[in-house]
Amino acid sequence: MLFCVSQAPDYEPTLPVSEKTNPLTRDIDQASASSIVKMLKACDTQMFQEGAGRTYQRLFSDQVITTMMEVAKRVEVILKDPEDSLIVLSGCGTSGRLAFLLGSGFNKELRKMNQNPIYFYIIAGGDRALFSSQEAPEDDPHLGTLSLKKICEGKKRVLFVGISCGLSAPFVAGQLEFCLQHPDVYTPVLIGFNPAHQARDEHIPGCSFTFCSVVQRMQEFAKSQKAFLINPAVGPEAISGSSRMKGGSATKILLEIVLSAAHAATFSHTPVTYKGILQHMRAYEATVDMTYAQSEGITTLVEAAGQSLRCGRSVCYLGWGSLALLALIDASECHPTFGAAYKDVRGFINGGYRDLNNSEGALTSLGPEFGIAHEDFLHSFLPSLNDQDIVLLIYTHSDDVSEVVKLARRVREKTSNLHAVYHQSDGDPAASLQQEDISKLCLSTLDFTWSSSASGCLLHMWELSTKLVLNAVSTGAHVLKGKIYRNHMIDVQVTNSKLYHRATRLLQKLSGCPEPQCEEVLLKAVYQVEELSMDITSSDITRHTHAARNTTQVVPLALVCLLTGCSLMEAKSHIKRQPIIREAVAVIIDMS
Ligand code: S6P
């Protein structure tokens, strides 16, 4: 993958921060559950590090805070005069899911104040991508533009927020480019976590622009506040390239601060100030600390979830409200990240689609993996549950805790492997008796009690905290299952160009073979052939990534072939004998 790197950073100089390997997690694949949690804590803490050199802006950098203020003021203008205006949040994968979460949350705030909703979300691949992996539409800039045009038809003013953690998604690049061409209506804001010069500079088929060239034009527009870039670095991900983790958390933090500041300025006459933004950021930093203060409890969950996955059973999140949405998001990311089956990690939300308010409505007809309501859990999941499956109850004291007790009892009849993650503010006696009942039914309870006087919206803090816990559970459990090699996702799906290049790079790194050879073997694994035909070699990446949708374990197979020189058939039987990829690869590397 090409990036326009003008200032070489410290290590892995050809890679942007979001794709680098994190030295803190180099040995995560060999770590115990408790060490995994320690490493994740160290990685998440990096988000708030200050003054890490002049090359990269950070969350607390002056320019970041100042731009956040400017964007908040733009939002305020729209909130005060919403006629013919829209605020659109858009992204692919996790970034699109967070666009949905944030848009829904802030629309809910508006409705509470009898205001019309003003936020719209776009996710590449449509609503099915909210709960399942749809990586291919990420590569399509035209689709991005079309979806933006469609929802903004007839609007006179649109604040467009494009989220791409890696400054890399062509879908978002297309939308930003469209905004730049129509500055009379659209003001684009880009959220990402690489310095501008590290934006992806790879040719996008059918387009005259790259993500990098769009960023450069945005920088020009930004001089006259016709575009805004908020792109602090938050350090490399714990699992290389897994932007669902820190990238997702930082997206949530930045946008919540901006939108909350705008809401406060509009509805409670609290002007947007530098100090206010800074204070809010500190509150998120404290939330991360508060969360990891319970590392022992998180470790228990990671250990138990890893145990379930290792014996081929499931991790099941039963959530309430927006915390359940975070659980659904976490579960949906396990397929592209770890090559997991949809049954491995499942999420369920009370009320199902009824409470979600997603634009396409109920998606249940798309297949069993789209059954996301508690009723779906009761019908399709509960009957086959046993002690090897772990069930996590995820809720807050503002939810109907008596419902939690009821569900906990039903689950307890099938499995004792029941755990709870619970948020409350200090001094809330109402829920405490029922909470005791739940705790008695559970093997472990992570009880987060937050000070109600802390700055920032408590629900936002609970959500972030829940996201960190669930990211730790699903990542840690897959690490323990052997789905990570060093700190790379080795069983990554190769279903878009970013993932294709990442896979080729990983093969080069692990096998030491030259790039053309790695790509050749990768293609053999994608097309499941021992020899590549002319038809295949003359095709472009779009076709390769399309073909990869129908195959599994592409990268592990290619790696075994490269390391041993064996055929694809032989590699398959090797992996069949040793399905734990970490161990399969380790054995082969030892042999070679
Ligand atoms: C990453 C996740 C992906 C990304 C998506 C968008 O952990 O599985 O689905 O969210 O590729 O990436 P980006 O860099 O445009 O936000």
Coordinates of N, CA and C in Angstrom, one line a residue, residues 395 420 434-445 447:
Y395 N -25.4 -3.9 31.4 CA -26.5 -3.0 31.7 C -26.1 -1.9 32.7
A420 N -21.5 -10.5 34.9 CA -22.2 -9.2 34.7 C -21.2 -8.1 34.6
Q434 N -31.9 -5.7 43.9 CA -31.9 -6.5 42.6 C -30.5 -6.8 42.2
Q435 N -29.6 -5.9 42.3 CA -28.2 -6.1 41.9 C -27.6 -7.2 42.7
E436 N -28.0 -7.3 44.0 CA -27.5 -8.4 44.8 C -28.0 -9.7 44.3
D437 N -29.3 -9.8 43.9 CA -29.8 -11.0 43.3 C -29.0 -11.4 42.0
I438 N -28.7 -10.4 41.2 CA -27.9 -10.7 40.0 C -26.5 -11.2 40.3
S439 N -25.9 -10.5 41.3 CA -24.5 -10.9 41.7 C -24.5 -12.4 42.2
K440 N -25.6 -12.8 42.9 CA -25.6 -14.1 43.4 C -25.7 -15.1 42.3
L441 N -26.4 -14.7 41.2 CA -26.5 -15.7 40.1 C -25.2 -15.8 39.2
C442 N -24.4 -14.7 39.4 CA -23.2 -14.7 38.5 C -21.9 -15.2 39.1
L443 N -21.1 -15.7 38.2 CA -19.7 -16.2 38.6 C -18.9 -15.0 39.0
S444 N -19.0 -13.9 38.2 CA -18.2 -12.7 38.5 C -19.1 -11.5 38.1
T445 N -18.8 -10.4 38.8 CA -19.5 -9.1 38.5 C -18.5 -8.0 38.4
D447 N -18.5 -4.3 38.7 CA -19.4 -3.3 39.1 C -18.7 -2.0 39.0

